[in-house]
Amino acid sequence: MNPREIMDAYNLNPKKSLGQNFMHDPNTIEKIVTTAELMPEDTVVEIGPGTGELTARLAQYARHVMAIEVDERLESLLAERFADTTNVYFVFQDVLKTNILSLVGNKDFVVVANVPYYITTAIIQHLLEQPQRPKRIVMTMQYEVAERICAQPGDMTILSNSVQYYGKPTIVSKLNPAVFWPRPNINSAILKIDVYDEPIVSVPDDKLFFRVVKAGFSQKRKQVKNALSGGLQVKSKVAKEYLDAANIDSQRRAETLTLEEWARLTHAVAELQG
Ligand code: SAM
């Protein structure tokens, strides 16, 4: 049965408010599973299993699948569909309120998620800012968001810096709306993030690093010196001192800075602030 037939059998309608566009194309499901590069001993955390199409394939490749679904209407459907599958566990709650590490213990894990577009970035943040991060994330998301995450210096944003600090993002493929039921009116992409063991640049303190990056982007299309001065609430002369110490031209704009340069700037701020 495909997702539409399963939902009909349980007398359920997809909820737009939960971004319920179910994937019914077997080739796309296969592509997601291959991209996850699962090993037989892997634990997979699936976010938003829906009617369980992808879950069923993941269960064939991984040791355990922990699936987190917010829609409790799907509970009996999923329980019956997976009654004979011993390695899938469902948790019915909001992923953003879920302590994922308590579900996986100390084990390495891979995240696979086809989730609503409006919480994509919140979910990525939730996953990457934990003390123990997944080794890989495979997510279906709005194509433009995937492009923004993979941006290069010249087009960088807070989002691309935050993701690329923790891992290497790659757009694996562009998806036609027809692979979903109901069809969304946007294009999607499968994005893979290979998460590093340690962030790619070394900084004195993660929190300070993100404060500096956010400050640098706090005023759109302004020189980084002015944005930094406003965002860190220091005089423009002090902001210039930070930039000079990091060997960064103070007239540049935040979107042109590399992660290496943000890291140097964070070191300079830490040293000069004492
Ligand atoms: N994985 C299924 C598929 O590929 O067909 C369903 C994908 S559908 C785009 C998104 C799923 O995420 C829905 O089942 C929805 O109920 C669930 N969801 C939405 N918000 C969620 C949240 N905050 N936490 C967990 N699941 C959520």
PDB file of C-alpha atoms and ligand atoms in Angstrom:
ATOM      1  CA  MET A   1       0.000   0.000   0.000  1.00  0.00           C
ATOM      2  CA  ASN A   2       1.179   3.537  -0.686  1.00  0.00           C
ATOM      3  CA  PRO A   3       0.816   6.383   1.887  1.00  0.00           C
ATOM      4  CA  ARG A   4      -2.492   7.524   0.407  1.00  0.00           C
ATOM      5  CA  GLU A   5      -4.022   4.034   0.638  1.00  0.00           C
ATOM      6  CA  ILE A   6      -2.723   3.568   4.169  1.00  0.00           C
ATOM      7  CA  MET A   7      -4.123   6.927   5.315  1.00  0.00           C
ATOM      8  CA  ASP A   8      -7.469   6.089   3.648  1.00  0.00           C
ATOM      9  CA  ALA A   9      -7.572   2.709   5.354  1.00  0.00           C
ATOM     10  CA  TYR A  10      -7.277   4.466   8.728  1.00  0.00           C
ATOM     11  CA  ASN A  11      -9.658   7.227   7.726  1.00  0.00           C
ATOM     12  CA  LEU A  12      -6.967   9.888   8.123  1.00  0.00           C
ATOM     13  CA  ASN A  13      -6.196  13.013   6.118  1.00  0.00           C
ATOM     14  CA  PRO A  14      -2.712  14.537   5.824  1.00  0.00           C
ATOM     15  CA  LYS A  15      -2.344  17.553   8.107  1.00  0.00           C
ATOM     16  CA  LYS A  16      -0.960  20.569   6.306  1.00  0.00           C
ATOM     17  CA  SER A  17      -0.043  22.221   9.610  1.00  0.00           C
ATOM     18  CA  LEU A  18       2.393  19.326  10.280  1.00  0.00           C
ATOM     19  CA  GLY A  19       3.886  19.472   6.781  1.00  0.00           C
ATOM     20  CA  GLN A  20       2.485  16.034   5.931  1.00  0.00           C
ATOM     21  CA  ASN A  21       3.608  15.501   2.342  1.00  0.00           C
ATOM     22  CA  PHE A  22       4.353  11.802   2.268  1.00  0.00           C
ATOM     23  CA  MET A  23       6.980  10.330  -0.002  1.00  0.00           C
ATOM     24  CA  HIS A  24       5.563   7.655  -2.257  1.00  0.00           C
ATOM     25  CA  ASP A  25       8.284   7.276  -4.887  1.00  0.00           C
ATOM     26  CA  PRO A  26      10.327   4.101  -4.226  1.00  0.00           C
ATOM     27  CA  ASN A  27      13.387   5.417  -6.126  1.00  0.00           C
ATOM     28  CA  THR A  28      13.592   8.531  -3.949  1.00  0.00           C
ATOM     29  CA  ILE A  29      13.186   6.462  -0.791  1.00  0.00           C
ATOM     30  CA  GLU A  30      16.002   4.207  -2.015  1.00  0.00           C
ATOM     31  CA  LYS A  31      18.185   7.242  -2.736  1.00  0.00           C
ATOM     32  CA  ILE A  32      17.707   8.529   0.832  1.00  0.00           C
ATOM     33  CA  VAL A  33      18.561   5.134   2.303  1.00  0.00           C
ATOM     34  CA  THR A  34      21.712   4.790   0.150  1.00  0.00           C
ATOM     35  CA  THR A  35      22.799   8.322   1.032  1.00  0.00           C
ATOM     36  CA  ALA A  36      22.610   7.432   4.740  1.00  0.00           C
ATOM     37  CA  GLU A  37      25.400   4.831   4.092  1.00  0.00           C
ATOM     38  CA  LEU A  38      24.091   2.624   6.889  1.00  0.00           C
ATOM     39  CA  MET A  39      26.164  -0.117   8.484  1.00  0.00           C
ATOM     40  CA  PRO A  40      24.436  -3.132  10.080  1.00  0.00           C
ATOM     41  CA  GLU A  41      25.446  -1.930  13.568  1.00  0.00           C
ATOM     42  CA  ASP A  42      24.103   1.620  13.081  1.00  0.00           C
ATOM     43  CA  THR A  43      21.335   3.233  15.075  1.00  0.00           C
ATOM     44  CA  VAL A  44      19.144   5.524  12.993  1.00  0.00           C
ATOM     45  CA  VAL A  45      17.073   8.329  14.429  1.00  0.00           C
ATOM     46  CA  GLU A  46      14.260   9.007  11.981  1.00  0.00           C
ATOM     47  CA  ILE A  47      12.394  12.268  12.440  1.00  0.00           C
ATOM     48  CA  GLY A  48       8.802  12.338  11.198  1.00  0.00           C
ATOM     49  CA  PRO A  49       8.191   8.732  10.031  1.00  0.00           C
ATOM     50  CA  GLY A  50       4.649   9.574   8.840  1.00  0.00           C
ATOM     51  CA  THR A  51       3.084   6.406   7.419  1.00  0.00           C
ATOM     52  CA  GLY A  52       6.408   4.556   7.699  1.00  0.00           C
ATOM     53  CA  GLU A  53       7.509   4.070   4.055  1.00  0.00           C
ATOM     54  CA  LEU A  54      11.072   5.202   4.715  1.00  0.00           C
ATOM     55  CA  THR A  55      11.077   3.642   8.199  1.00  0.00           C
ATOM     56  CA  ALA A  56      10.469   0.189   6.697  1.00  0.00           C
ATOM     57  CA  ARG A  57      13.483   0.492   4.394  1.00  0.00           C
ATOM     58  CA  LEU A  58      15.728   1.910   7.139  1.00  0.00           C
ATOM     59  CA  ALA A  59      14.812  -1.019   9.391  1.00  0.00           C
ATOM     60  CA  GLN A  60      16.227  -3.423   6.773  1.00  0.00           C
ATOM     61  CA  TYR A  61      19.673  -1.805   6.876  1.00  0.00           C
ATOM     62  CA  ALA A  62      20.182  -0.565  10.451  1.00  0.00           C
ATOM     63  CA  ARG A  63      20.388  -2.295  13.779  1.00  0.00           C
ATOM     64  CA  HIS A  64      17.798  -0.013  15.407  1.00  0.00           C
ATOM     65  CA  VAL A  65      15.496   2.706  14.143  1.00  0.00           C
ATOM     66  CA  MET A  66      14.251   5.197  16.739  1.00  0.00           C
ATOM     67  CA  ALA A  67      11.438   7.112  15.032  1.00  0.00           C
ATOM     68  CA  ILE A  68      10.112  10.359  16.518  1.00  0.00           C
ATOM     69  CA  GLU A  69       6.663  11.432  15.304  1.00  0.00           C
ATOM     70  CA  VAL A  70       4.586  14.289  16.692  1.00  0.00           C
ATOM     71  CA  ASP A  71       1.243  13.177  15.221  1.00  0.00           C
ATOM     72  CA  GLU A  72      -0.400  10.793  17.682  1.00  0.00           C
ATOM     73  CA  ARG A  73      -3.141   9.995  15.137  1.00  0.00           C
ATOM     74  CA  LEU A  74      -0.515   7.792  13.403  1.00  0.00           C
ATOM     75  CA  GLU A  75       0.158   5.689  16.501  1.00  0.00           C
ATOM     76  CA  SER A  76      -2.127   2.716  15.793  1.00  0.00           C
ATOM     77  CA  LEU A  77      -1.311   2.751  12.071  1.00  0.00           C
ATOM     78  CA  LEU A  78       2.436   2.548  12.793  1.00  0.00           C
ATOM     79  CA  ALA A  79       2.000   0.037  15.647  1.00  0.00           C
ATOM     80  CA  GLU A  80       0.067  -2.328  13.352  1.00  0.00           C
ATOM     81  CA  ARG A  81       2.338  -1.825  10.361  1.00  0.00           C
ATOM     82  CA  PHE A  82       5.455  -2.610  12.405  1.00  0.00           C
ATOM     83  CA  ALA A  83       3.942  -5.224  14.747  1.00  0.00           C
ATOM     84  CA  ASP A  84       6.303  -7.894  13.378  1.00  0.00           C
ATOM     85  CA  THR A  85       9.391  -5.679  13.131  1.00  0.00           C
ATOM     86  CA  THR A  86      11.590  -5.970  16.192  1.00  0.00           C
ATOM     87  CA  ASN A  87      14.131  -3.189  15.590  1.00  0.00           C
ATOM     88  CA  VAL A  88      11.856  -0.136  15.216  1.00  0.00           C
ATOM     89  CA  TYR A  89      10.797   1.950  18.234  1.00  0.00           C
ATOM     90  CA  PHE A  90       8.389   4.875  18.045  1.00  0.00           C
ATOM     91  CA  VAL A  91       8.314   7.927  20.257  1.00  0.00           C
ATOM     92  CA  PHE A  92       5.279  10.176  19.854  1.00  0.00           C
ATOM     93  CA  GLN A  93       6.422  13.681  20.653  1.00  0.00           C
ATOM     94  CA  ASP A  94       7.814  16.879  19.168  1.00  0.00           C
ATOM     95  CA  VAL A  95      11.430  16.279  18.091  1.00  0.00           C
ATOM     96  CA  LEU A  96      12.413  19.737  19.346  1.00  0.00           C
ATOM     97  CA  LYS A  97      11.322  18.687  22.841  1.00  0.00           C
ATOM     98  CA  THR A  98      13.046  15.308  22.603  1.00  0.00           C
ATOM     99  CA  ASN A  99      16.340  14.537  24.268  1.00  0.00           C
ATOM    100  CA  ILE A 100      17.764  12.499  21.399  1.00  0.00           C
ATOM    101  CA  LEU A 101      20.845  11.405  23.317  1.00  0.00           C
ATOM    102  CA  SER A 102      18.713   9.719  25.953  1.00  0.00           C
ATOM    103  CA  LEU A 103      17.162   7.646  23.139  1.00  0.00           C
ATOM    104  CA  VAL A 104      20.449   6.535  21.583  1.00  0.00           C
ATOM    105  CA  GLY A 105      22.624   6.233  24.697  1.00  0.00           C
ATOM    106  CA  ASN A 106      26.325   6.549  23.982  1.00  0.00           C
ATOM    107  CA  LYS A 107      26.109   4.975  20.541  1.00  0.00           C
ATOM    108  CA  ASP A 108      27.026   6.610  17.240  1.00  0.00           C
ATOM    109  CA  PHE A 109      23.906   7.443  15.280  1.00  0.00           C
ATOM    110  CA  VAL A 110      22.731   8.655  11.891  1.00  0.00           C
ATOM    111  CA  VAL A 111      19.731  10.969  11.465  1.00  0.00           C
ATOM    112  CA  VAL A 112      17.328  10.602   8.559  1.00  0.00           C
ATOM    113  CA  ALA A 113      14.545  13.136   8.298  1.00  0.00           C
ATOM    114  CA  ASN A 114      11.877  14.212   5.874  1.00  0.00           C
ATOM    115  CA  VAL A 115      10.326  16.947   7.949  1.00  0.00           C
ATOM    116  CA  PRO A 116       8.194  20.061   7.546  1.00  0.00           C
ATOM    117  CA  TYR A 117      10.040  22.912   5.911  1.00  0.00           C
ATOM    118  CA  TYR A 118       9.245  25.419   8.643  1.00  0.00           C
ATOM    119  CA  ILE A 119      11.263  23.530  11.270  1.00  0.00           C
ATOM    120  CA  THR A 120      14.208  22.351   9.146  1.00  0.00           C
ATOM    121  CA  THR A 121      16.726  24.831  10.511  1.00  0.00           C
ATOM    122  CA  ALA A 122      15.500  24.474  14.118  1.00  0.00           C
ATOM    123  CA  ILE A 123      15.966  20.697  13.823  1.00  0.00           C
ATOM    124  CA  ILE A 124      19.481  21.016  12.370  1.00  0.00           C
ATOM    125  CA  GLN A 125      20.409  23.358  15.207  1.00  0.00           C
ATOM    126  CA  HIS A 126      18.873  20.966  17.767  1.00  0.00           C
ATOM    127  CA  LEU A 127      20.983  18.102  16.318  1.00  0.00           C
ATOM    128  CA  LEU A 128      24.296  19.914  15.886  1.00  0.00           C
ATOM    129  CA  GLU A 129      24.347  21.800  19.165  1.00  0.00           C
ATOM    130  CA  GLN A 130      24.112  18.655  21.304  1.00  0.00           C
ATOM    131  CA  PRO A 131      27.193  17.427  23.188  1.00  0.00           C
ATOM    132  CA  GLN A 132      27.152  14.227  21.092  1.00  0.00           C
ATOM    133  CA  ARG A 133      26.359  14.870  17.440  1.00  0.00           C
ATOM    134  CA  PRO A 134      25.113  12.406  14.791  1.00  0.00           C
ATOM    135  CA  LYS A 135      27.810  11.147  12.425  1.00  0.00           C
ATOM    136  CA  ARG A 136      25.639  11.945   9.429  1.00  0.00           C
ATOM    137  CA  ILE A 137      22.354  13.742   8.736  1.00  0.00           C
ATOM    138  CA  VAL A 138      20.299  13.051   5.617  1.00  0.00           C
ATOM    139  CA  MET A 139      17.426  15.484   5.306  1.00  0.00           C
ATOM    140  CA  THR A 140      14.828  16.339   2.712  1.00  0.00           C
ATOM    141  CA  MET A 141      14.207  20.067   2.657  1.00  0.00           C
ATOM    142  CA  GLN A 142      13.233  23.034   0.525  1.00  0.00           C
ATOM    143  CA  TYR A 143      15.768  23.294  -2.317  1.00  0.00           C
ATOM    144  CA  GLU A 144      16.589  26.961  -1.621  1.00  0.00           C
ATOM    145  CA  VAL A 145      17.327  26.210   2.046  1.00  0.00           C
ATOM    146  CA  ALA A 146      19.699  23.398   1.007  1.00  0.00           C
ATOM    147  CA  GLU A 147      21.456  25.848  -1.333  1.00  0.00           C
ATOM    148  CA  ARG A 148      21.773  28.420   1.462  1.00  0.00           C
ATOM    149  CA  ILE A 149      23.296  25.804   3.778  1.00  0.00           C
ATOM    150  CA  CYS A 150      25.913  24.884   1.127  1.00  0.00           C
ATOM    151  CA  ALA A 151      26.787  28.546   0.307  1.00  0.00           C
ATOM    152  CA  GLN A 152      30.398  29.613  -0.242  1.00  0.00           C
ATOM    153  CA  PRO A 153      32.148  32.844   0.871  1.00  0.00           C
ATOM    154  CA  GLY A 154      30.417  35.714  -0.929  1.00  0.00           C
ATOM    155  CA  ASP A 155      26.971  34.309  -0.039  1.00  0.00           C
ATOM    156  CA  MET A 156      27.510  33.021   3.495  1.00  0.00           C
ATOM    157  CA  THR A 157      24.839  33.504   6.200  1.00  0.00           C
ATOM    158  CA  ILE A 158      24.555  32.649   9.898  1.00  0.00           C
ATOM    159  CA  LEU A 159      22.937  29.358   8.803  1.00  0.00           C
ATOM    160  CA  SER A 160      25.716  28.290   6.398  1.00  0.00           C
ATOM    161  CA  ASN A 161      28.414  29.204   8.918  1.00  0.00           C
ATOM    162  CA  SER A 162      26.651  27.313  11.732  1.00  0.00           C
ATOM    163  CA  VAL A 163      26.201  24.140   9.675  1.00  0.00           C
ATOM    164  CA  GLN A 164      29.635  24.209   7.984  1.00  0.00           C
ATOM    165  CA  TYR A 165      31.313  24.730  11.370  1.00  0.00           C
ATOM    166  CA  TYR A 166      30.074  21.264  12.391  1.00  0.00           C
ATOM    167  CA  GLY A 167      29.993  19.346   9.113  1.00  0.00           C
ATOM    168  CA  LYS A 168      30.268  19.178   5.348  1.00  0.00           C
ATOM    169  CA  PRO A 169      26.895  19.683   3.607  1.00  0.00           C
ATOM    170  CA  THR A 170      26.233  18.338   0.096  1.00  0.00           C
ATOM    171  CA  ILE A 171      23.113  18.500  -2.065  1.00  0.00           C
ATOM    172  CA  VAL A 172      22.648  14.906  -3.194  1.00  0.00           C
ATOM    173  CA  SER A 173      19.711  15.463  -5.527  1.00  0.00           C
ATOM    174  CA  LYS A 174      16.901  17.795  -6.455  1.00  0.00           C
ATOM    175  CA  LEU A 175      13.406  16.345  -5.975  1.00  0.00           C
ATOM    176  CA  ASN A 176      10.374  16.900  -8.137  1.00  0.00           C
ATOM    177  CA  PRO A 177       7.182  17.762  -6.154  1.00  0.00           C
ATOM    178  CA  ALA A 178       5.562  14.683  -7.774  1.00  0.00           C
ATOM    179  CA  VAL A 179       7.514  12.322  -5.469  1.00  0.00           C
ATOM    180  CA  PHE A 180       5.266  13.500  -2.605  1.00  0.00           C
ATOM    181  CA  TRP A 181       1.591  13.040  -1.855  1.00  0.00           C
ATOM    182  CA  PRO A 182       0.013  15.553  -1.556  1.00  0.00           C
ATOM    183  CA  ARG A 183       2.311  17.503  -3.908  1.00  0.00           C
ATOM    184  CA  PRO A 184       3.955  20.508  -2.253  1.00  0.00           C
ATOM    185  CA  ASN A 185       4.250  23.668  -4.361  1.00  0.00           C
ATOM    186  CA  ILE A 186       8.018  23.947  -3.895  1.00  0.00           C
ATOM    187  CA  ASN A 187      11.071  22.034  -5.081  1.00  0.00           C
ATOM    188  CA  SER A 188      12.934  19.953  -2.537  1.00  0.00           C
ATOM    189  CA  ALA A 189      16.405  18.534  -2.175  1.00  0.00           C
ATOM    190  CA  ILE A 190      18.068  15.692  -0.339  1.00  0.00           C
ATOM    191  CA  LEU A 191      20.856  17.248   1.708  1.00  0.00           C
ATOM    192  CA  LYS A 192      23.572  15.194   3.384  1.00  0.00           C
ATOM    193  CA  ILE A 193      25.691  16.604   6.196  1.00  0.00           C
ATOM    194  CA  ASP A 194      28.797  14.580   7.079  1.00  0.00           C
ATOM    195  CA  VAL A 195      29.442  15.708  10.631  1.00  0.00           C
ATOM    196  CA  TYR A 196      33.067  16.204  11.707  1.00  0.00           C
ATOM    197  CA  ASP A 197      34.377  14.651  14.940  1.00  0.00           C
ATOM    198  CA  GLU A 198      35.415  18.169  15.958  1.00  0.00           C
ATOM    199  CA  PRO A 199      34.313  21.512  14.465  1.00  0.00           C
ATOM    200  CA  ILE A 200      36.360  22.401  11.381  1.00  0.00           C
ATOM    201  CA  VAL A 201      37.975  25.469  12.980  1.00  0.00           C
ATOM    202  CA  SER A 202      39.281  25.794  16.480  1.00  0.00           C
ATOM    203  CA  VAL A 203      37.856  28.572  18.655  1.00  0.00           C
ATOM    204  CA  PRO A 204      38.360  29.488  22.328  1.00  0.00           C
ATOM    205  CA  ASP A 205      34.662  29.042  23.059  1.00  0.00           C
ATOM    206  CA  ASP A 206      31.697  27.902  20.896  1.00  0.00           C
ATOM    207  CA  LYS A 207      29.309  30.396  22.483  1.00  0.00           C
ATOM    208  CA  LEU A 208      31.632  33.331  21.817  1.00  0.00           C
ATOM    209  CA  PHE A 209      32.141  32.117  18.229  1.00  0.00           C
ATOM    210  CA  PHE A 210      28.386  32.135  17.545  1.00  0.00           C
ATOM    211  CA  ARG A 211      28.010  35.511  19.308  1.00  0.00           C
ATOM    212  CA  VAL A 212      30.675  37.004  17.039  1.00  0.00           C
ATOM    213  CA  VAL A 213      29.156  35.497  13.861  1.00  0.00           C
ATOM    214  CA  LYS A 214      25.644  36.687  14.820  1.00  0.00           C
ATOM    215  CA  ALA A 215      27.003  40.158  15.617  1.00  0.00           C
ATOM    216  CA  GLY A 216      28.780  40.275  12.244  1.00  0.00           C
ATOM    217  CA  PHE A 217      25.502  39.538  10.449  1.00  0.00           C
ATOM    218  CA  SER A 218      23.385  41.825  12.646  1.00  0.00           C
ATOM    219  CA  GLN A 219      23.162  44.621  10.051  1.00  0.00           C
ATOM    220  CA  LYS A 220      22.403  43.572   6.505  1.00  0.00           C
ATOM    221  CA  ARG A 221      24.705  44.756   3.724  1.00  0.00           C
ATOM    222  CA  LYS A 222      26.778  46.870   6.124  1.00  0.00           C
ATOM    223  CA  GLN A 223      30.531  46.696   6.549  1.00  0.00           C
ATOM    224  CA  VAL A 224      31.463  44.030   9.070  1.00  0.00           C
ATOM    225  CA  LYS A 225      33.055  46.686  11.336  1.00  0.00           C
ATOM    226  CA  ASN A 226      29.712  48.494  11.788  1.00  0.00           C
ATOM    227  CA  ALA A 227      27.711  45.305  12.220  1.00  0.00           C
ATOM    228  CA  LEU A 228      30.192  44.000  14.775  1.00  0.00           C
ATOM    229  CA  SER A 229      30.159  47.263  16.687  1.00  0.00           C
ATOM    230  CA  GLY A 230      26.324  47.211  16.905  1.00  0.00           C
ATOM    231  CA  GLY A 231      26.052  43.487  17.558  1.00  0.00           C
ATOM    232  CA  LEU A 232      28.750  43.323  20.260  1.00  0.00           C
ATOM    233  CA  GLN A 233      27.836  46.763  21.633  1.00  0.00           C
ATOM    234  CA  VAL A 234      31.361  48.151  21.386  1.00  0.00           C
ATOM    235  CA  LYS A 235      32.617  51.377  19.799  1.00  0.00           C
ATOM    236  CA  SER A 236      33.377  51.196  16.095  1.00  0.00           C
ATOM    237  CA  LYS A 237      37.063  51.874  16.935  1.00  0.00           C
ATOM    238  CA  VAL A 238      37.124  48.736  19.126  1.00  0.00           C
ATOM    239  CA  ALA A 239      35.438  46.645  16.422  1.00  0.00           C
ATOM    240  CA  LYS A 240      38.162  47.799  14.010  1.00  0.00           C
ATOM    241  CA  GLU A 241      40.836  46.758  16.521  1.00  0.00           C
ATOM    242  CA  TYR A 242      39.339  43.248  16.659  1.00  0.00           C
ATOM    243  CA  LEU A 243      39.309  43.031  12.858  1.00  0.00           C
ATOM    244  CA  ASP A 244      42.863  44.394  12.535  1.00  0.00           C
ATOM    245  CA  ALA A 245      44.106  41.871  15.101  1.00  0.00           C
ATOM    246  CA  ALA A 246      42.480  39.105  13.031  1.00  0.00           C
ATOM    247  CA  ASN A 247      43.972  40.545   9.840  1.00  0.00           C
ATOM    248  CA  ILE A 248      40.546  41.123   8.244  1.00  0.00           C
ATOM    249  CA  ASP A 249      39.765  44.248   6.199  1.00  0.00           C
ATOM    250  CA  SER A 250      37.131  46.097   8.265  1.00  0.00           C
ATOM    251  CA  GLN A 251      35.299  47.247   5.128  1.00  0.00           C
ATOM    252  CA  ARG A 252      34.404  43.699   4.095  1.00  0.00           C
ATOM    253  CA  ARG A 253      30.872  42.386   4.449  1.00  0.00           C
ATOM    254  CA  ALA A 254      29.969  39.471   6.701  1.00  0.00           C
ATOM    255  CA  GLU A 255      28.831  37.235   3.830  1.00  0.00           C
ATOM    256  CA  THR A 256      32.373  37.239   2.353  1.00  0.00           C
ATOM    257  CA  LEU A 257      34.155  35.965   5.479  1.00  0.00           C
ATOM    258  CA  THR A 258      35.374  32.359   5.660  1.00  0.00           C
ATOM    259  CA  LEU A 259      34.970  30.137   8.737  1.00  0.00           C
ATOM    260  CA  GLU A 260      38.719  30.433   9.261  1.00  0.00           C
ATOM    261  CA  GLU A 261      38.354  34.227   9.427  1.00  0.00           C
ATOM    262  CA  TRP A 262      35.418  34.069  11.885  1.00  0.00           C
ATOM    263  CA  ALA A 263      37.567  31.803  14.053  1.00  0.00           C
ATOM    264  CA  ARG A 264      40.497  34.271  13.939  1.00  0.00           C
ATOM    265  CA  LEU A 265      38.108  37.084  14.799  1.00  0.00           C
ATOM    266  CA  THR A 266      36.750  35.102  17.770  1.00  0.00           C
ATOM    267  CA  HIS A 267      40.318  34.593  19.049  1.00  0.00           C
ATOM    268  CA  ALA A 268      40.976  38.337  18.657  1.00  0.00           C
ATOM    269  CA  VAL A 269      37.777  39.264  20.545  1.00  0.00           C
ATOM    270  CA  ALA A 270      38.630  36.802  23.351  1.00  0.00           C
ATOM    271  CA  GLU A 271      42.179  38.147  23.672  1.00  0.00           C
ATOM    272  CA  LEU A 272      41.384  41.858  23.445  1.00  0.00           C
ATOM    273  CA  GLN A 273      38.349  41.632  25.747  1.00  0.00           C
ATOM    274  CA  GLY A 274      40.634  39.893  28.226  1.00  0.00           C
TER     275      GLY A 274
HETATM  276  N1  SAM B   1       8.858  10.416   6.538  1.00  0.00           N
HETATM  277  C1  SAM B   1       7.536  10.402   5.960  1.00  0.00           C
HETATM  278  C2  SAM B   1       7.660  10.302   4.465  1.00  0.00           C
HETATM  279  O1  SAM B   1       8.781  10.492   3.973  1.00  0.00           O
HETATM  280  O2  SAM B   1       6.660  10.052   3.792  1.00  0.00           O
HETATM  281  C3  SAM B   1       6.718  11.623   6.358  1.00  0.00           C
HETATM  282  C4  SAM B   1       7.226  12.956   5.910  1.00  0.00           C
HETATM  283  S1  SAM B   1       6.186  14.337   6.230  1.00  0.00           S
HETATM  284  C5  SAM B   1       6.970  15.527   5.151  1.00  0.00           C
HETATM  285  C6  SAM B   1       6.729  15.004   7.780  1.00  0.00           C
HETATM  286  C7  SAM B   1       6.426  14.163   9.018  1.00  0.00           C
HETATM  287  O3  SAM B   1       6.992  14.861  10.165  1.00  0.00           O
HETATM  288  C8  SAM B   1       4.942  14.035   9.320  1.00  0.00           C
HETATM  289  O4  SAM B   1       4.648  12.704   9.631  1.00  0.00           O
HETATM  290  C9  SAM B   1       4.711  14.952  10.518  1.00  0.00           C
HETATM  291  O5  SAM B   1       3.633  14.554  11.322  1.00  0.00           O
HETATM  292  C10 SAM B   1       6.048  14.871  11.236  1.00  0.00           C
HETATM  293  N2  SAM B   1       6.349  16.016  12.090  1.00  0.00           N
HETATM  294  C11 SAM B   1       5.984  17.306  11.902  1.00  0.00           C
HETATM  295  N3  SAM B   1       6.457  18.087  12.886  1.00  0.00           N
HETATM  296  C12 SAM B   1       7.158  17.269  13.726  1.00  0.00           C
HETATM  297  C13 SAM B   1       7.855  17.481  14.940  1.00  0.00           C
HETATM  298  N4  SAM B   1       7.960  18.698  15.480  1.00  0.00           N
HETATM  299  N5  SAM B   1       8.426  16.424  15.549  1.00  0.00           N
HETATM  300  C14 SAM B   1       8.325  15.175  14.994  1.00  0.00           C
HETATM  301  N6  SAM B   1       7.659  14.908  13.862  1.00  0.00           N
HETATM  302  C15 SAM B   1       7.094  15.947  13.219  1.00  0.00           C
END
